[in-house]
Coordinates of C-alpha atoms in Angstrom, one line a residue:
M1282 CA 186.9 40.8 -97.6
A1283 CA 188.7 39.4 -100.9
I1284 CA 189.2 36.1 -99.3
K1285 CA 185.3 35.9 -98.2
E1286 CA 183.8 36.5 -101.6
W1287 CA 185.7 33.6 -102.8
V1288 CA 184.9 31.2 -100.2
K1289 CA 181.3 32.3 -101.2
L1290 CA 181.9 31.3 -104.9
N1291 CA 183.1 27.6 -103.7
D1292 CA 180.1 27.1 -101.5
G1293 CA 178.3 27.5 -104.7
Q1294 CA 176.9 31.4 -103.6
S1295 CA 176.4 34.0 -106.4
V1296 CA 179.1 36.5 -106.4
P1297 CA 179.3 39.4 -109.1
L1298 CA 181.8 38.8 -111.3
E1299 CA 183.5 42.6 -110.9
R1300 CA 183.7 41.6 -107.0
A1301 CA 185.3 38.2 -107.7
L1302 CA 188.0 39.9 -109.9
A1303 CA 188.6 42.8 -108.0
S1304 CA 189.3 40.7 -105.0
F1305 CA 192.8 40.6 -106.2
D1306 CA 193.1 44.3 -106.3
Q1307 CA 192.7 44.0 -102.6
F1308 CA 196.0 42.8 -102.0
V1309 CA 198.4 44.9 -103.8
L1310 CA 195.9 48.3 -103.4
H1311 CA 197.7 49.8 -100.1
E1312 CA 196.3 53.1 -99.9
R1313 CA 195.3 53.3 -103.5
E1314 CA 192.0 53.5 -105.1
G1315 CA 190.0 50.3 -106.4
D1316 CA 188.5 48.3 -103.5
M1317 CA 185.5 46.4 -104.3
E1318 CA 182.8 49.2 -103.5
E1319 CA 185.0 51.7 -105.7
V1320 CA 185.4 49.0 -108.3
S1321 CA 181.2 48.5 -108.5
A1322 CA 180.6 52.1 -108.4
R1323 CA 183.1 53.0 -111.4
I1324 CA 181.5 50.3 -113.3
D1325 CA 178.0 52.1 -112.4
S1326 CA 179.4 55.3 -113.4
V1327 CA 180.3 54.0 -116.6
A1328 CA 177.2 52.8 -117.5
Q1329 CA 175.5 55.5 -116.6
S1330 CA 178.1 57.5 -119.0
I1331 CA 176.6 55.3 -121.7
R1332 CA 173.1 55.7 -121.0
L1333 CA 173.8 60.0 -121.5
E1334 CA 175.6 59.1 -124.4
Q1335 CA 173.1 56.9 -126.1
P1336 CA 169.5 57.8 -124.7
D1337 CA 167.6 55.4 -126.5
I1338 CA 170.1 52.6 -125.6
A1339 CA 167.5 50.8 -123.7
D1340 CA 165.5 50.1 -126.7
A1341 CA 168.1 48.8 -128.5
T1342 CA 168.6 45.3 -129.7
P1343 CA 170.7 43.0 -127.8
R1344 CA 173.0 43.0 -131.0
R1345 CA 173.1 46.9 -131.1
K1346 CA 173.7 47.1 -127.3
A1347 CA 176.4 45.0 -127.4
R1348 CA 178.7 46.9 -130.1
L1349 CA 177.5 50.2 -128.1
I1350 CA 179.0 49.2 -125.0
A1351 CA 182.2 47.5 -126.4
T1352 CA 182.7 50.8 -128.8
Y1353 CA 182.6 53.2 -125.5
L1354 CA 184.6 50.9 -123.4
C1355 CA 187.5 50.7 -126.7
R1356 CA 187.2 54.4 -127.1
H1357 CA 187.5 55.6 -123.4
G1358 CA 190.6 52.9 -122.7
L1359 CA 188.8 50.7 -120.6
T1360 CA 189.4 47.6 -122.7
G1361 CA 192.5 46.3 -124.3
I1362 CA 196.2 47.1 -123.8
A1363 CA 197.8 50.4 -125.4
D1364 CA 201.2 48.5 -126.2
S1365 CA 201.4 44.8 -127.3
S1366 CA 204.8 44.4 -125.4
E1367 CA 203.6 45.1 -122.2
Y1368 CA 201.0 42.3 -122.4
R1369 CA 202.5 40.4 -119.7
N1370 CA 202.5 43.5 -117.6
L1371 CA 201.4 42.4 -114.0
Q1372 CA 199.1 45.6 -113.7
N1373 CA 197.1 44.2 -116.7
N1374 CA 195.5 41.6 -114.3
F1375 CA 193.5 44.1 -112.1
I1376 CA 190.4 45.4 -112.6
G1377 CA 190.2 47.9 -110.2
L1378 CA 193.8 49.0 -112.0
A1379 CA 192.1 49.0 -115.8
L1380 CA 189.4 51.0 -114.4
N1381 CA 191.1 53.6 -112.9
S1382 CA 193.8 53.5 -115.4
E1383 CA 194.9 56.5 -118.1
G1384 CA 195.5 54.2 -120.5
R1385 CA 194.6 50.6 -121.7
A1386 CA 195.8 48.1 -119.0
A1387 CA 193.4 45.1 -119.3
L1388 CA 194.1 41.6 -120.4
P1389 CA 191.3 39.8 -122.6
L1390 CA 189.8 38.6 -118.9
I1391 CA 189.9 41.6 -117.4
S1392 CA 188.5 43.3 -120.7
V1393 CA 185.6 40.8 -120.8
G1394 CA 184.8 41.1 -116.7
I1395 CA 184.6 45.0 -117.5
F1396 CA 182.2 44.5 -120.5
C1397 CA 180.0 41.8 -118.9
S1398 CA 179.7 43.9 -115.9
V1399 CA 178.8 47.4 -117.8
A1400 CA 176.2 45.0 -120.0
K1401 CA 174.4 43.5 -116.8
R1402 CA 173.6 47.1 -115.9
L1403 CA 172.3 47.9 -119.1
N1404 CA 169.9 45.0 -118.9
L1405 CA 172.3 42.9 -121.9
I1406 CA 172.9 39.4 -120.7
A1407 CA 176.5 38.9 -121.3
Q1408 CA 179.0 36.1 -119.5
P1409 CA 182.7 35.5 -120.3
C1410 CA 183.1 32.2 -122.7
T1411 CA 185.2 29.2 -121.8
F1412 CA 187.5 29.3 -124.9
P1413 CA 191.1 28.3 -123.9
F1414 CA 194.2 30.7 -124.2
H1415 CA 191.6 33.7 -125.0
V1416 CA 188.8 35.1 -123.5
Y1417 CA 185.7 36.3 -125.2
A1418 CA 181.9 37.4 -124.3
I1419 CA 178.8 35.8 -125.1
V1420 CA 176.0 37.8 -125.4
M1421 CA 172.7 36.3 -125.2
A1422 CA 169.5 37.5 -126.5
P1423 CA 166.2 37.2 -123.9
H1424 CA 163.9 34.3 -124.0
G1425 CA 161.7 34.5 -127.1
Q1426 CA 163.6 37.5 -128.8
A1427 CA 166.4 37.4 -131.6
L1428 CA 169.6 39.3 -131.3
D1429 CA 168.3 41.5 -134.0
G1430 CA 164.9 42.2 -131.5
R1431 CA 162.7 39.9 -133.7
P1432 CA 160.2 37.7 -131.9
L1433 CA 161.0 34.1 -132.0
E1434 CA 159.0 30.8 -131.7
R1435 CA 158.3 29.9 -128.0
D1436 CA 160.8 26.8 -128.1
S1437 CA 163.4 28.1 -130.1
P1438 CA 167.1 28.0 -128.1
P1439 CA 168.3 31.3 -127.3
E1440 CA 170.5 33.4 -129.8
I1441 CA 173.7 34.1 -128.9
M1442 CA 176.5 36.1 -130.3
Y1443 CA 180.5 36.5 -129.1
M1444 CA 182.5 39.7 -128.5
D1445 CA 186.4 40.2 -128.1
P1446 CA 185.9 43.4 -126.3
F1447 CA 190.1 43.3 -126.1
R1448 CA 190.7 43.6 -129.4
S1449 CA 187.3 45.3 -131.3
E1450 CA 184.2 46.5 -131.1
G1451 CA 182.4 44.2 -133.1
E1452 CA 181.3 40.9 -133.4
V1453 CA 183.1 37.5 -133.6
F1454 CA 181.3 34.9 -135.6
R1455 CA 181.0 31.3 -134.2
N1456 CA 182.7 29.8 -137.5
D1457 CA 185.8 31.5 -137.0
L1458 CA 186.3 30.3 -133.2
E1459 CA 185.6 26.7 -134.4
A1460 CA 188.2 27.3 -137.3
Q1461 CA 191.0 28.3 -134.0
L1462 CA 189.9 25.2 -132.1
R1463 CA 190.7 23.2 -135.2
T1464 CA 193.8 24.8 -135.5
M1465 CA 194.7 23.9 -131.9
G1466 CA 194.0 19.9 -132.9
L1467 CA 191.1 20.1 -130.3
P1468 CA 188.3 17.4 -130.5
H1469 CA 185.0 18.3 -132.3
G1470 CA 183.2 16.7 -129.2
H1471 CA 184.6 19.3 -127.0
Y1472 CA 183.4 22.4 -129.2
E1473 CA 179.9 23.3 -127.1
M1474 CA 182.3 23.0 -123.8
L1475 CA 184.9 25.4 -124.9
L1476 CA 182.2 27.7 -126.7
G1477 CA 180.0 27.6 -123.6
V1478 CA 179.9 30.1 -121.0
S1479 CA 182.5 30.0 -118.0
S1480 CA 181.8 29.9 -114.5
T1481 CA 182.8 33.1 -112.5
A1482 CA 185.1 30.5 -110.3
E1483 CA 187.0 29.5 -113.5
M1484 CA 187.4 33.3 -114.3
V1485 CA 189.1 33.9 -111.0
R1486 CA 191.3 30.6 -111.2
R1487 CA 192.4 31.8 -114.7
T1488 CA 193.2 35.1 -113.5
A1489 CA 195.3 33.6 -110.4
R1490 CA 197.2 31.8 -113.0
N1491 CA 197.8 34.9 -115.6
I1492 CA 199.3 36.7 -112.2
I1493 CA 201.9 34.0 -111.7
E1494 CA 202.8 34.0 -115.5
S1495 CA 203.1 37.7 -115.5
I1496 CA 205.5 37.6 -112.4
Q1497 CA 207.5 35.1 -113.9
A1498 CA 207.9 36.8 -117.2
T1499 CA 208.7 40.1 -115.4
R1500 CA 211.2 38.2 -112.9
N1501 CA 212.7 36.9 -116.4
I1502 CA 213.4 40.5 -117.8
H1503 CA 214.7 42.2 -114.8
D1504 CA 214.9 42.1 -110.9
L1505 CA 212.0 43.6 -109.6
R1506 CA 214.2 45.0 -106.7
T1507 CA 216.9 46.9 -108.5
S1508 CA 214.0 49.2 -110.2
S1509 CA 214.7 53.0 -109.6
E1510 CA 210.8 53.0 -109.2
P1511 CA 209.0 50.9 -106.7
P1512 CA 207.1 48.1 -108.6
Y1513 CA 203.4 48.7 -108.7
P1514 CA 201.2 46.2 -108.3
E1515 CA 203.9 44.4 -105.8
A1516 CA 204.6 41.2 -107.0
D1517 CA 204.6 39.6 -103.3
G1518 CA 201.1 40.6 -102.7
A1519 CA 200.1 39.9 -106.1
L1520 CA 201.1 36.5 -105.8
Y1521 CA 200.0 35.9 -102.3
G1522 CA 196.6 36.6 -103.7
A1523 CA 196.8 34.4 -106.6
L1524 CA 197.8 31.7 -104.3
W1525 CA 194.9 31.9 -102.1
A1526 CA 192.6 32.1 -104.8
L1527 CA 194.0 28.6 -106.2
L1528 CA 193.6 27.0 -103.0
L1529 CA 190.1 28.3 -102.0
L1530 CA 188.9 27.7 -105.4
P1531 CA 189.8 24.3 -106.8
D1532 CA 189.5 23.2 -110.6
E1533 CA 187.3 19.9 -110.2
N1534 CA 189.7 18.0 -112.1
E1535 CA 192.7 19.0 -109.7
S1536 CA 193.3 16.4 -107.1
L1537 CA 193.9 17.4 -103.7
F1538 CA 197.8 16.6 -104.3
Q1539 CA 197.9 18.9 -107.0
R1540 CA 196.1 21.5 -105.1
A1541 CA 198.3 21.6 -102.0
R1542 CA 201.4 21.8 -104.2
Y1543 CA 200.4 25.8 -103.9
Q1544 CA 200.1 25.3 -99.9
P1545 CA 204.2 25.6 -98.8
Y1546 CA 204.5 29.0 -101.3
L1547 CA 201.2 30.3 -99.5
M1548 CA 202.9 29.7 -95.9
D1549 CA 206.4 31.0 -96.8
H1550 CA 204.4 34.4 -97.5
L1551 CA 202.3 33.9 -94.6
E1552 CA 205.5 33.6 -92.2
K1553 CA 207.5 36.7 -94.1
Q1554 CA 205.0 39.2 -95.1
F1555 CA 201.2 38.3 -93.7
L1556 CA 201.5 36.8 -90.3
F1557 CA 198.0 38.6 -89.1
D1558 CA 196.5 36.3 -91.6
V1559 CA 197.2 33.2 -89.7
Q1560 CA 193.6 33.2 -88.3
L1561 CA 192.4 33.0 -92.4
V1562 CA 194.3 30.0 -93.0
E1563 CA 192.9 28.3 -89.8
M1564 CA 189.3 29.4 -90.6
Y1565 CA 189.2 28.6 -94.4
M1566 CA 191.7 26.7 -95.8
L1567 CA 192.4 23.8 -93.0
P1568 CA 189.0 22.5 -93.4
Q1569 CA 190.0 21.9 -97.3
F1570 CA 192.3 19.6 -96.2
L1571 CA 191.5 18.0 -93.1
G1572 CA 191.9 14.2 -93.1
S1573 CA 194.7 14.4 -95.5
Q1574 CA 198.6 14.1 -94.9
H1575 CA 198.5 18.2 -96.3
S1576 CA 196.1 18.9 -93.3
T1577 CA 199.1 17.7 -90.8
Q1578 CA 201.6 19.7 -92.6
L1579 CA 199.7 22.5 -92.3
L1580 CA 198.8 22.2 -88.8
E1581 CA 202.9 22.2 -87.9
A1582 CA 203.4 25.0 -89.9
L1583 CA 200.3 26.9 -88.2
Q1584 CA 201.7 25.3 -84.8
V1585 CA 205.2 26.8 -85.4
I1586 CA 203.8 30.1 -86.4
R1587 CA 201.7 30.6 -83.4
I1588 CA 204.6 29.2 -80.8
G1589 CA 206.6 31.5 -82.4
D1590 CA 204.0 34.4 -81.9
S1591 CA 203.6 33.6 -78.2
M1592 CA 206.9 32.9 -77.0
P1593 CA 207.7 35.7 -74.5
K1594 CA 210.3 38.1 -75.8
Q1595 CA 213.4 39.2 -74.2
V1596 CA 212.6 42.7 -73.2
K1597 CA 215.5 45.1 -73.7
R1598 CA 215.5 48.2 -71.5
R1599 CA 217.6 51.3 -71.9
T1600 CA 218.2 51.4 -68.2
S1601 CA 221.9 49.3 -67.8
N1602 CA 225.1 51.3 -68.4
A1603 CA 225.2 48.9 -71.8
S1604 CA 222.1 49.6 -73.0
K1605 CA 222.1 53.4 -72.4
S1606 CA 225.2 53.2 -75.1
V1607 CA 222.9 52.1 -77.9
Q1608 CA 222.6 55.3 -80.2
F1609 CA 219.4 54.5 -82.4
K1610 CA 216.0 53.5 -81.5
V1611 CA 213.7 50.9 -82.9
G1612 CA 211.3 52.9 -85.9
Q1613 CA 214.4 54.9 -87.0
V1614 CA 215.2 55.3 -90.8
F1615 CA 219.0 55.2 -91.8
R1616 CA 220.9 55.1 -94.6
H1617 CA 223.8 52.5 -94.9
K1618 CA 227.2 54.5 -94.3
R1619 CA 229.2 52.4 -97.3
Y1620 CA 226.3 50.5 -99.2
N1621 CA 224.3 53.8 -99.0
Y1622 CA 221.0 51.8 -99.2
Q1623 CA 217.7 52.8 -96.7
G1624 CA 216.3 50.9 -93.7
V1625 CA 214.3 50.7 -91.0
I1626 CA 215.7 49.6 -87.2
T1627 CA 213.3 47.0 -86.0
G1628 CA 215.5 45.7 -82.9
W1629 CA 219.1 46.1 -81.4
D1630 CA 221.5 44.3 -79.4
V1631 CA 224.0 45.9 -77.3
E1632 CA 226.9 43.9 -79.0
C1633 CA 227.2 42.0 -81.7
A1634 CA 225.1 38.8 -80.9
A1635 CA 225.4 36.7 -84.2
G1636 CA 227.5 33.6 -84.0
E1637 CA 231.6 33.1 -84.4
P1638 CA 231.1 31.8 -88.2
W1639 CA 228.9 34.7 -89.2
M1640 CA 231.2 37.2 -87.3
S1641 CA 234.5 35.8 -89.4
Q1642 CA 232.4 35.9 -92.4
M1643 CA 231.5 39.0 -92.3
G1644 CA 234.8 40.8 -90.9
V1645 CA 233.0 42.0 -88.1
D1646 CA 236.5 42.1 -86.0
R1647 CA 237.9 44.3 -88.9
L1648 CA 235.6 47.2 -87.8
S1649 CA 236.9 50.2 -86.5
R1650 CA 234.7 49.4 -83.5
G1651 CA 234.7 45.7 -83.6
R1652 CA 232.0 43.6 -81.9
H1653 CA 231.9 45.3 -79.0
Q1654 CA 229.6 48.2 -80.3
S1655 CA 225.6 48.0 -80.7
F1656 CA 224.3 46.0 -84.0
Y1657 CA 220.8 46.8 -84.9
H1658 CA 218.1 44.6 -86.7
A1659 CA 217.1 46.2 -89.8
L1660 CA 214.4 46.2 -92.7
V1661 CA 216.0 47.3 -96.1
E1662 CA 214.1 49.0 -99.1
D1663 CA 215.1 45.9 -101.1
K1664 CA 213.0 43.5 -99.0
S1665 CA 216.1 42.3 -97.3
V1666 CA 216.8 41.8 -93.2
R1667 CA 220.2 43.0 -92.5
Y1668 CA 222.1 43.1 -89.0
V1669 CA 224.2 46.3 -89.1
A1670 CA 226.9 47.7 -86.9
E1671 CA 226.3 51.1 -85.4
E1672 CA 229.4 52.6 -87.1
N1673 CA 227.6 52.1 -90.5
I1674 CA 224.2 53.7 -89.5
V1675 CA 224.0 57.0 -90.5
D1676 CA 220.9 59.0 -89.1
T1677 CA 219.1 60.5 -92.1
E1678 CA 216.4 63.1 -93.3
M1679 CA 216.4 61.8 -96.5
E1680 CA 212.4 61.3 -97.6
V1681 CA 211.5 57.6 -97.0
G1682 CA 211.3 55.5 -100.2
V1683 CA 207.9 54.2 -101.3
N1684 CA 209.2 50.7 -101.3
L1685 CA 210.4 50.9 -97.6
M1686 CA 207.3 52.6 -96.6
R1687 CA 204.9 49.9 -97.9
L1688 CA 207.2 47.3 -96.2
A1689 CA 207.5 48.9 -93.1
G1690 CA 203.4 49.3 -92.8
R1691 CA 203.4 45.7 -92.2
H1692 CA 205.8 46.1 -89.2
F1693 CA 205.0 49.2 -87.8
K1694 CA 201.8 50.8 -86.5
R1695 CA 202.3 54.1 -88.6
W1696 CA 204.6 56.5 -89.8
D1697 CA 205.1 60.1 -87.6
E1698 CA 205.7 62.7 -89.7
T1699 CA 206.8 65.0 -86.5
S1700 CA 209.6 62.6 -85.7
K1701 CA 210.6 61.2 -88.8
T1702 CA 210.2 57.7 -87.4
F1703 CA 208.0 54.5 -87.6
I1704 CA 206.1 53.9 -84.4
S1705 CA 206.7 50.4 -83.0
N1706 CA 204.6 47.6 -82.6
I1707 CA 206.8 45.8 -80.5
K1708 CA 206.9 48.2 -77.1
D1709 CA 206.7 44.7 -75.1
E1710 CA 210.0 44.0 -76.5
Y1711 CA 211.4 47.3 -76.5
P1712 CA 209.3 49.2 -74.0
D1713 CA 211.7 52.2 -73.9
D1714 CA 211.6 53.0 -77.9

């Protein structure tokens, strides 16, 4: 759904701003609220609440209407950020999270997205501005009318005003914005463009870049995987969505070579976590690179994935004497005896199938049962993949952590509460598990 919205944008079709921005939420939602329909419904609800609070808003002048909307959004914590030290928090980049957050959690771009979307429902023309490093809203009076409601001459240019719902409830004056541009050293000839209306596609690109910057900033502060609480939104899903956006909605000044630099990162995520999206890459991304060397590289990567997916798997049944000794099954959750991490079994071998160098490095022969015991492929809560000796696996009835539950959801059909196991997707390889 998200990718289709961005494809429409790239094809020149009209996509509501809130849907284009809510597309990012689809990559991190999982079971939480905030999909595109819920975002639109929430904005409808906000607009209706403003109508009830301000019964005469339909008759208000454009200037007063803009201020009433900004005041309501600010007062109800729907714009801005509560703590400036958390400016780069990843969650501040998602319109669905901002609309459902208990506190203020919206970057300037998201704040403006909410303001413009609510304004549209209240018959106020408001759009994002192209201004660099910060996003303002441009409010435009209807043709033939001034911002204060006065009639204008037929040939008069439309009156506009600027708003900054992220920082305040009041108007921002053009002279102040021009002064900022002068401080940045930008040429006066660029002012009209920089103070003009931004496209929805550009807002999507800016959101994608903001997401990447937030992830980089977060990882510079601490390792996400060591947090006692699972990170939300999840960085991998957020980055995957940002990469899709940058590839599907290229900047017109960006060369094919510059766009292609995102391709390896997206394919790496695809291979590791999002294999079900191979068809989406073939449908929507491949055509953009056809006829270039980048399409050849992309085709080769896709072919490797397709071949790997179609190769017949070795069937491992529990009918032989050796396999009957394998104690644990695919889908079982366990705790590591020595390192205490939680994991889920994704496969097994009746004895260690790793090469000699790995066994030597890991000291397999120093284990009490050595190499001739069952070994298990496991997905671990820190997102790593391990190969664990049976003697180090402890069956556990402890509650499955949120991190592991989320990761396992990409590899298993579902969690079975009765058996306390994940139901396997790979019955063809392990039919008896």
